[in-house]
mmCIF file of C-alpha atoms and ligand atoms in Angstrom:
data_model
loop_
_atom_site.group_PDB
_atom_site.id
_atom_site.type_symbol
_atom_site.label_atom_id
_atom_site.label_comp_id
_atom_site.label_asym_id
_atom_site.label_seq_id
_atom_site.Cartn_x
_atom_site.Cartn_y
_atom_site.Cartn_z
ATOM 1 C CA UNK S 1 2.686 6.551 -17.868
ATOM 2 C CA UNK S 2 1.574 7.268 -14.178
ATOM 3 C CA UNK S 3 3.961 6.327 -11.628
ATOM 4 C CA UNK S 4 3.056 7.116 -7.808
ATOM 5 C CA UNK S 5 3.946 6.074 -4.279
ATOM 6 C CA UNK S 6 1.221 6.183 -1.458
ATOM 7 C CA UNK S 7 3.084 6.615 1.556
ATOM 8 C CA UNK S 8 1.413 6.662 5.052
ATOM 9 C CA UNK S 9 1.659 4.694 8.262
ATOM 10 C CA UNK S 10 -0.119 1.136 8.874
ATOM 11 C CA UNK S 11 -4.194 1.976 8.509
ATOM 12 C CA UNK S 12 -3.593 5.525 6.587
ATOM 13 C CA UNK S 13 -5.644 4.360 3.824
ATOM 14 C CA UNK S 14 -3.209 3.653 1.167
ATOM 15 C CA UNK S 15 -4.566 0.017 0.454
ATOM 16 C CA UNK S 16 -8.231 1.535 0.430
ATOM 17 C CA UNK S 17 -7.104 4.365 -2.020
ATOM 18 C CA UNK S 18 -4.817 2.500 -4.423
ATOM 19 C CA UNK S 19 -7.749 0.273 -5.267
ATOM 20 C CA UNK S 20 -9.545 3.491 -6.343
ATOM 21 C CA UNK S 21 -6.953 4.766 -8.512
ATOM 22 C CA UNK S 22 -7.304 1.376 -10.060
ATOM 23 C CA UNK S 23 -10.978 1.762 -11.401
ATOM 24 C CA UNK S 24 -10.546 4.854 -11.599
ATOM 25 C CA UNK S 25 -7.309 5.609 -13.794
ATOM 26 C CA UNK S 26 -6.614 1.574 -14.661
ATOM 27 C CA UNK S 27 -2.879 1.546 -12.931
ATOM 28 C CA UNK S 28 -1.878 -1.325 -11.366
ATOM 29 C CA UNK S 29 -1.140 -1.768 -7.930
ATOM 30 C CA UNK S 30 1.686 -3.133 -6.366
ATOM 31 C CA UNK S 31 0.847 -3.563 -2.439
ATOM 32 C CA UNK S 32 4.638 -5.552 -1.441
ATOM 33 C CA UNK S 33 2.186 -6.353 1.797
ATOM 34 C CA UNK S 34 -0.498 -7.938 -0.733
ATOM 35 C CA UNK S 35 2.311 -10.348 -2.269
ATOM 36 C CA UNK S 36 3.974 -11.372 0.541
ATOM 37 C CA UNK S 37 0.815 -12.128 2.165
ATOM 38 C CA UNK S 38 -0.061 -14.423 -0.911
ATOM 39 C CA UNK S 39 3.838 -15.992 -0.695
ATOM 40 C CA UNK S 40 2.635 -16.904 2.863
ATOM 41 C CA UNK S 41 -0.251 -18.311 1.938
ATOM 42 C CA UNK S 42 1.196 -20.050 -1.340
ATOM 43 C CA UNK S 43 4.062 -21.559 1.063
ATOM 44 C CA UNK S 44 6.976 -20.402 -1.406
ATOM 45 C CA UNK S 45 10.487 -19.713 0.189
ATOM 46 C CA UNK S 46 9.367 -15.834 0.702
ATOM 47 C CA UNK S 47 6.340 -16.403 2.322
ATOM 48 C CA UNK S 48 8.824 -19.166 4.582
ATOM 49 C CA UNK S 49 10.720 -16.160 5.363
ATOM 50 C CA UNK S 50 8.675 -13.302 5.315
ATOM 51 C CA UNK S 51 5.914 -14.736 8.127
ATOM 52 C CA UNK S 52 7.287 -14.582 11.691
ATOM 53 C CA UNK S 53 8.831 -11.015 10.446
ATOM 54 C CA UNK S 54 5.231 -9.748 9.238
ATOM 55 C CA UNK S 55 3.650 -11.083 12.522
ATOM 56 C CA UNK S 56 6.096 -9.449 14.612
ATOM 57 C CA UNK S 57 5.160 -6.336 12.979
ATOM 58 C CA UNK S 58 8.972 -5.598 11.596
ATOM 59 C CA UNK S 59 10.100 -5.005 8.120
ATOM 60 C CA UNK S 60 11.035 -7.834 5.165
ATOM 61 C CA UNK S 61 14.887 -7.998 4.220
ATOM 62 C CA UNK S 62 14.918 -5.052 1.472
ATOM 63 C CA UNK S 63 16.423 -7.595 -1.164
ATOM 64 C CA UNK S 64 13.101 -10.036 -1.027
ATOM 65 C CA UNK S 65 10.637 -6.903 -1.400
ATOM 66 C CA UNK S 66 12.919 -5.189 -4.465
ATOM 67 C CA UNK S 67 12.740 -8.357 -6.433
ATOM 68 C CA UNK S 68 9.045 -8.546 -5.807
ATOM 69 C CA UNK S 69 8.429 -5.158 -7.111
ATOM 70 C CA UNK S 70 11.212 -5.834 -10.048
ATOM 71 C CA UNK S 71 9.130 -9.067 -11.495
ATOM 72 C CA UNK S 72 5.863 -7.312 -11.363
ATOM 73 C CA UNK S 73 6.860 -4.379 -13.505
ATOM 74 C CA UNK S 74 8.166 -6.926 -15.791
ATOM 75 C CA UNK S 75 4.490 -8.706 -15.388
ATOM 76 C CA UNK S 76 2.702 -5.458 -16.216
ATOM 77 C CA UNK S 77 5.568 -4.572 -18.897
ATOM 78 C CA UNK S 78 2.334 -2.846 -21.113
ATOM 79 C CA UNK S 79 0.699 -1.565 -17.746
ATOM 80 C CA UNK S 80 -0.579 2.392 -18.326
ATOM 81 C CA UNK S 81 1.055 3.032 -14.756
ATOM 82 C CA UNK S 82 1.496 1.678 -11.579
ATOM 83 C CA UNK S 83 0.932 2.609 -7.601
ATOM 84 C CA UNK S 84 3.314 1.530 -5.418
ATOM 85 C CA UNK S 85 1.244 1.358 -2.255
ATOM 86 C CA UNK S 86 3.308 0.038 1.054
ATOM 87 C CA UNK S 87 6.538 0.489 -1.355
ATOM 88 C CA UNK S 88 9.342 2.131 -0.533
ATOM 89 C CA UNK S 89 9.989 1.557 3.158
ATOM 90 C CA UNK S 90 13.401 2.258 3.456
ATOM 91 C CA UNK S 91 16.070 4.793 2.254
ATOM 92 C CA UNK S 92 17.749 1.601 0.565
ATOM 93 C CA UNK S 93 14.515 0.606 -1.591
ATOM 94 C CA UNK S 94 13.899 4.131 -2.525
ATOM 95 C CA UNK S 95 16.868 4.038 -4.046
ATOM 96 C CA UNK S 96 16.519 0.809 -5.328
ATOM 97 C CA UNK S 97 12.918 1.960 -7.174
ATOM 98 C CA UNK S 98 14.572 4.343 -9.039
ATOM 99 C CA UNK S 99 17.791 2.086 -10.492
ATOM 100 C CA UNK S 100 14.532 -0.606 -11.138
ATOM 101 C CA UNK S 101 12.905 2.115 -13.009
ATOM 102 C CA UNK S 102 15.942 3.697 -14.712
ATOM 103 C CA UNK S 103 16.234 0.190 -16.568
ATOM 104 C CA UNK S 104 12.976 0.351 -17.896
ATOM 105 C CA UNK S 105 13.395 3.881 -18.918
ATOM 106 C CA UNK S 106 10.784 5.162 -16.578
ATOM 107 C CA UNK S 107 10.588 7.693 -13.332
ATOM 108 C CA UNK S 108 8.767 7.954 -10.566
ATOM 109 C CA UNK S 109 5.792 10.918 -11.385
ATOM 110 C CA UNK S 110 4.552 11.507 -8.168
ATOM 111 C CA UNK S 111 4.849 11.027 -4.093
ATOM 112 C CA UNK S 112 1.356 11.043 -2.048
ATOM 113 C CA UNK S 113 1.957 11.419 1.662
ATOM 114 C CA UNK S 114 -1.188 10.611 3.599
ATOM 115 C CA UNK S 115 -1.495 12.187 6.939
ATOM 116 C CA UNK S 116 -3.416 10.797 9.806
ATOM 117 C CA UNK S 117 -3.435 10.760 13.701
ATOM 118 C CA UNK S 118 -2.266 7.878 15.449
ATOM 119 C CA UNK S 119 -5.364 7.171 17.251
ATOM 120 C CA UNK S 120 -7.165 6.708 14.410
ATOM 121 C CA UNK S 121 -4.924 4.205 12.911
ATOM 122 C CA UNK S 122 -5.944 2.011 15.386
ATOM 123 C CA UNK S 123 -9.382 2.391 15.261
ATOM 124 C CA UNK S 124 -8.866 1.478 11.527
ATOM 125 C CA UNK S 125 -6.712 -1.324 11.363
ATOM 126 C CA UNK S 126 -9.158 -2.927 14.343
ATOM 127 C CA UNK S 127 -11.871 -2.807 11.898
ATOM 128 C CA UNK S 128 -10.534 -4.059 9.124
ATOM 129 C CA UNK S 129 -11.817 -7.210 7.016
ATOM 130 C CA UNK S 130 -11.306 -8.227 3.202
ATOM 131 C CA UNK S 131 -12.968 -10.300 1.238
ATOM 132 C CA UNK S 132 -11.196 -13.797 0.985
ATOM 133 C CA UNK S 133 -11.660 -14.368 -2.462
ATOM 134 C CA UNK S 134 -10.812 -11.058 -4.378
ATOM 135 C CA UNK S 135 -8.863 -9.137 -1.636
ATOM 136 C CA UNK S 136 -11.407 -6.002 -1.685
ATOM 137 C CA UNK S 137 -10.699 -3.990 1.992
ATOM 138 C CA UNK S 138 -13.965 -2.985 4.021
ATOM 139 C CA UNK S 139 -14.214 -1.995 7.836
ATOM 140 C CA UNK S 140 -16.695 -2.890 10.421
ATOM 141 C CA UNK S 141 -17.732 0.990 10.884
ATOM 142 C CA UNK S 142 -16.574 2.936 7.434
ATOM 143 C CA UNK S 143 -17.039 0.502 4.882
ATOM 144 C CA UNK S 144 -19.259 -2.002 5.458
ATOM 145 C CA UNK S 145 -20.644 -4.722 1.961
ATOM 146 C CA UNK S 146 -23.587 -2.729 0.975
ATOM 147 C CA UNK S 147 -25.485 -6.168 1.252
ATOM 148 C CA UNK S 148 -24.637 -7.803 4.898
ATOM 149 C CA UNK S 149 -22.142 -10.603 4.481
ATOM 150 C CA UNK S 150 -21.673 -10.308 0.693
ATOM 151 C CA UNK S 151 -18.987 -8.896 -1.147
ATOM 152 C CA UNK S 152 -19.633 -5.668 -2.942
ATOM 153 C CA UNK S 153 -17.404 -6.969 -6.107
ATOM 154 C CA UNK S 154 -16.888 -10.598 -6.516
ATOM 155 C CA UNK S 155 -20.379 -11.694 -4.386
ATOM 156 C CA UNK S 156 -18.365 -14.258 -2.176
ATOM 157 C CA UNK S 157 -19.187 -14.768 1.591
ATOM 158 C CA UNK S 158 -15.707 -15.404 2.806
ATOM 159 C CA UNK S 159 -13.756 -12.561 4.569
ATOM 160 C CA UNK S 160 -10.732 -12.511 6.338
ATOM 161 C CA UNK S 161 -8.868 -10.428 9.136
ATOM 162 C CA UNK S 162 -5.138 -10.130 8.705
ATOM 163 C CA UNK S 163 -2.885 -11.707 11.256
ATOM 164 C CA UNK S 164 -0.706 -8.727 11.879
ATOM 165 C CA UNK S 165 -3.693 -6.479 12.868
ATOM 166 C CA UNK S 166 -3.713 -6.821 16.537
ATOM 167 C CA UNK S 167 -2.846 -3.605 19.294
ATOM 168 C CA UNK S 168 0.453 -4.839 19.791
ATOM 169 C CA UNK S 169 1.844 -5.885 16.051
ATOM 170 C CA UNK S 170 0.203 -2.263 15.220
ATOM 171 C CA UNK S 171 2.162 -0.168 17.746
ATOM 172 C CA UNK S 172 5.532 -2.328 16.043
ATOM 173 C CA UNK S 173 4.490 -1.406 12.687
ATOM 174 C CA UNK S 174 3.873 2.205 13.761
ATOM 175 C CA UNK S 175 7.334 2.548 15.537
ATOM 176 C CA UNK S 176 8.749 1.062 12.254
ATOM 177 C CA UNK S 177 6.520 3.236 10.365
ATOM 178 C CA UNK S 178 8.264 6.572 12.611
ATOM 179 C CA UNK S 179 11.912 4.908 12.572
ATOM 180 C CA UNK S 180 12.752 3.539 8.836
ATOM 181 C CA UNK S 181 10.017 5.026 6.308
ATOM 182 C CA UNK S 182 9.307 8.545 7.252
ATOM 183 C CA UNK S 183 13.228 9.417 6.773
ATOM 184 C CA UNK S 184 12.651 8.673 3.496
ATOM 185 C CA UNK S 185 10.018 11.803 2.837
ATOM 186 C CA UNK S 186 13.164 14.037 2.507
ATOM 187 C CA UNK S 187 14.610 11.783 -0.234
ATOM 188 C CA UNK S 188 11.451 12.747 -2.244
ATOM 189 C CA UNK S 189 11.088 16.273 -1.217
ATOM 190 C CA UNK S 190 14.620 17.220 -2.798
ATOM 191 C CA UNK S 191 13.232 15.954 -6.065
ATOM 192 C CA UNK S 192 9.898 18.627 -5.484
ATOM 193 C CA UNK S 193 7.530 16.084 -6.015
ATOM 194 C CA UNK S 194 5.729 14.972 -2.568
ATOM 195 C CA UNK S 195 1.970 16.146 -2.228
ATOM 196 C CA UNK S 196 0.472 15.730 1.487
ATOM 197 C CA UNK S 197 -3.097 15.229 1.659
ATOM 198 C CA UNK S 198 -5.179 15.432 4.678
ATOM 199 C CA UNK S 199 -6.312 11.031 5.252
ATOM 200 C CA UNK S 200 -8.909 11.776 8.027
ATOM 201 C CA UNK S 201 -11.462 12.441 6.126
ATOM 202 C CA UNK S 202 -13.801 9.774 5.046
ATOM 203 C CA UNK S 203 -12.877 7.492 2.135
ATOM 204 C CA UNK S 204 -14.421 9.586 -0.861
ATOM 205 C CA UNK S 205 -13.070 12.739 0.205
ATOM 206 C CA UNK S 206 -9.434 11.829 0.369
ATOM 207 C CA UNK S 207 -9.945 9.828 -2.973
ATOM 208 C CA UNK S 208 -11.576 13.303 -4.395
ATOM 209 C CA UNK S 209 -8.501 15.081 -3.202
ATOM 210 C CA UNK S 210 -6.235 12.436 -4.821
ATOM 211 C CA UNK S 211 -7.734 12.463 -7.611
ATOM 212 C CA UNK S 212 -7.008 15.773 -8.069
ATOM 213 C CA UNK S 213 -3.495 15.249 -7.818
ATOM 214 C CA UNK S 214 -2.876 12.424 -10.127
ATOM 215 C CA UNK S 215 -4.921 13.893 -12.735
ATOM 216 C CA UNK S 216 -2.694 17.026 -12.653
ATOM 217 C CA UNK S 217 0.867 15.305 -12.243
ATOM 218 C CA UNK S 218 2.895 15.574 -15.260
ATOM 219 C CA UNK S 219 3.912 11.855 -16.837
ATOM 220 C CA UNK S 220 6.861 10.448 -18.218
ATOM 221 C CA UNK S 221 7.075 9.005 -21.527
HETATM 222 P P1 LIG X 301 1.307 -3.633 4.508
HETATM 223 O O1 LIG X 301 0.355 -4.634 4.029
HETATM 224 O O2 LIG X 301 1.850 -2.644 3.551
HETATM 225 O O3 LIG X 301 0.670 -2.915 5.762
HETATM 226 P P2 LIG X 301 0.809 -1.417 6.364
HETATM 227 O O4 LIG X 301 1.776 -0.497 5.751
HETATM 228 O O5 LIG X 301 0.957 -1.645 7.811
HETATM 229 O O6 LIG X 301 -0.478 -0.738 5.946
HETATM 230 P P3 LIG X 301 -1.905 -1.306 6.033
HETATM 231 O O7 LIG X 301 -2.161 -2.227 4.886
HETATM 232 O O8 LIG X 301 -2.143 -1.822 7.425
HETATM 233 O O9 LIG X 301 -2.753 0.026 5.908
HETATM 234 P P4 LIG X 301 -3.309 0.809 4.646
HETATM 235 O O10 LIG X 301 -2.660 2.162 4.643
HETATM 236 O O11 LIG X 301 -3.226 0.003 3.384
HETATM 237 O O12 LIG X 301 -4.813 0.993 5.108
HETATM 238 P P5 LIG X 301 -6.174 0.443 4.478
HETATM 239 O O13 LIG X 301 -6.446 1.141 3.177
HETATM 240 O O14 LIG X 301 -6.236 -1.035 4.493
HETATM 241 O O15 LIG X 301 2.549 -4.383 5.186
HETATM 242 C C1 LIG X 301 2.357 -5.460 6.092
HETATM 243 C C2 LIG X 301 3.706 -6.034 6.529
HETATM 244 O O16 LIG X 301 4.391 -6.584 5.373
HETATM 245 C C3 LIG X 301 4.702 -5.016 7.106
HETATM 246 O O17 LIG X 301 4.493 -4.823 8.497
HETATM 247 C C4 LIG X 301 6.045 -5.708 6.791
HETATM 248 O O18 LIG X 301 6.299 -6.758 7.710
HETATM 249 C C5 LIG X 301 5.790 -6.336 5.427
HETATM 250 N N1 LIG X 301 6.142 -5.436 4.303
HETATM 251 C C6 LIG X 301 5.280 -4.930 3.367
HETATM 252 N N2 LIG X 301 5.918 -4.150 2.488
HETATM 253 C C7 LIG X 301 7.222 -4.142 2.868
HETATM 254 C C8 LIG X 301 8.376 -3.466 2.370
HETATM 255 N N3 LIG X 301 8.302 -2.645 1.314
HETATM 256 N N4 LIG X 301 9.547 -3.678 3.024
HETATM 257 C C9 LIG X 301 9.642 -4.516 4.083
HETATM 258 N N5 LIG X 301 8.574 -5.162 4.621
HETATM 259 C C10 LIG X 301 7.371 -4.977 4.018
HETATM 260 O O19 LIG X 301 -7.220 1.041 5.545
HETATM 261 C C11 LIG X 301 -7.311 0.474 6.854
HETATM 262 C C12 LIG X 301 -8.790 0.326 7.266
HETATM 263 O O20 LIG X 301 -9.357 1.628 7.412
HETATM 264 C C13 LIG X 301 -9.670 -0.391 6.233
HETATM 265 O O21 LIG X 301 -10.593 -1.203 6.902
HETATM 266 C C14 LIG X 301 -10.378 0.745 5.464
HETATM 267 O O22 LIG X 301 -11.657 0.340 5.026
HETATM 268 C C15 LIG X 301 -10.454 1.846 6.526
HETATM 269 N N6 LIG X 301 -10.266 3.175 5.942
HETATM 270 C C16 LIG X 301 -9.399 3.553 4.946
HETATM 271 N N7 LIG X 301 -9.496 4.874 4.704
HETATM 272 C C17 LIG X 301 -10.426 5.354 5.587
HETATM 273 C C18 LIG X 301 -10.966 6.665 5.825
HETATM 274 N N8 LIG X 301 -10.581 7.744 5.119
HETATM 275 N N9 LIG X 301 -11.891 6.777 6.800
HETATM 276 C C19 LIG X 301 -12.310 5.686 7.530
HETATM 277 N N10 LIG X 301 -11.840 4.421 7.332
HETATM 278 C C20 LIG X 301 -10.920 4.275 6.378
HETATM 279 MG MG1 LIG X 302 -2.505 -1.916 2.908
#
């Protein structure tokens, strides 16, 4: 059992890479931004609450997100590991990850802390575009559908820009980013298990170097 957290501001890659440790080592990801964009599409009482909050940029009540991360390791009960990628955000659901995983007799393996300058971040998150139909990330200049218009998995033609990805929601999300999650590096660090790697390379170099990482991290039962 695998069990890491990519943590990194708004654009560092963390969607883009947790996808590759999915094909590549079969863990699941669990993206809280991913589900509470589908409770906002779906409607349910979340997605009600969690909308104006993601489009101002600012951070879901930690409650909402804990119990979203609490049913899907419940889902994925048999799961050979899991990536928590945008998960936790706050000293208060770092702590709550571990009681979640205490109950199920597991602990976290692993932190990855992806570092990247702020102008790039921008540059990214302008860019980006999924496809509509199976969520796969690509950006206008670094990771373009190898066949024009056509999704490199699933072959649909519908792609979507997120909401929340405009200069102004961005700079929020960073100054969130600065104020509430990287306080939480420490919490990790006293437990020696935070690896930083370098997220300005392109893609396949900082999934080489991650790679590296998670194939070396010792696993719990
Ligand atoms: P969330 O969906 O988690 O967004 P985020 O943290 O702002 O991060 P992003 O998804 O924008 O960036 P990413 O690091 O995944 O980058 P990506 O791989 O796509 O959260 C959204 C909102 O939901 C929050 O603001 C909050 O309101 C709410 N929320 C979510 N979780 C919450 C929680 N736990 N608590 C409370 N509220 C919560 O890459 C970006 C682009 O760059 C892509 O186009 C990609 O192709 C490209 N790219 C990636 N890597 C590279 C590279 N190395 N070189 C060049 N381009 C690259
Ligand atoms: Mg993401």
């Amino acid at each position: 059992m695998k069990l890491l957290i990519l943590l990194g501001p708004p654009g560092a890659g963390k969607g883009t890479q947790a996808q590759h440790l999915v094909s590549r080592f079969g863990l699941v990801q669990l993206s809280t931004g991913d589900m509470l964009r589908q409770a906002v599409k779906d409607g349910t009482e979340v997605g009600r609450k969690a909308d104006a909050i993601m489009k101002a940029g600012q951070l879901v009540p930690d409650e909402i997100v804990t119990s979203l991360i609490s049913e899907q390791l419940d889902k994925h009960a048999h799961a050979p590991g899991f990536i928590f990628d945008g998960y936790p955000r706050t000293q208060a659901q770092a702590v709550a990850l571990d009681a979640l995983l205490a109950d199920r007799g597991m602990k976290l393996n692993h932190v990855i802390e992806l570092t990247v300058d702020e102008d790039a971040l921008v540059t990214r998150i302008a860019g980006r575009f999924t496809c509509a139909r199976c969520n796969e990330g690509y950006h206008d200049t670094f990771k373009l559908p190898k066949v024009a218009g056509v999704c490199d998995i699933c072959a649909s033609t519908e792609f979507k820009r997120r909401p929340d990805d405009n200069a102004e929601t961005v700079r929020a999300r960073l100054a969130v980013y600065r104020a509430d999650t990287a306080p939480i590096l420490p919490y990790y660090e006293a437990k020696g298990i935070v690896s930083r790697v370098d997220g300005m390379g392109d893609i396949a170099s900082v999934g080489a170097a991650i790679d590296a990482i998670v194939q070396d991290v010792p696993v719990s039962a």
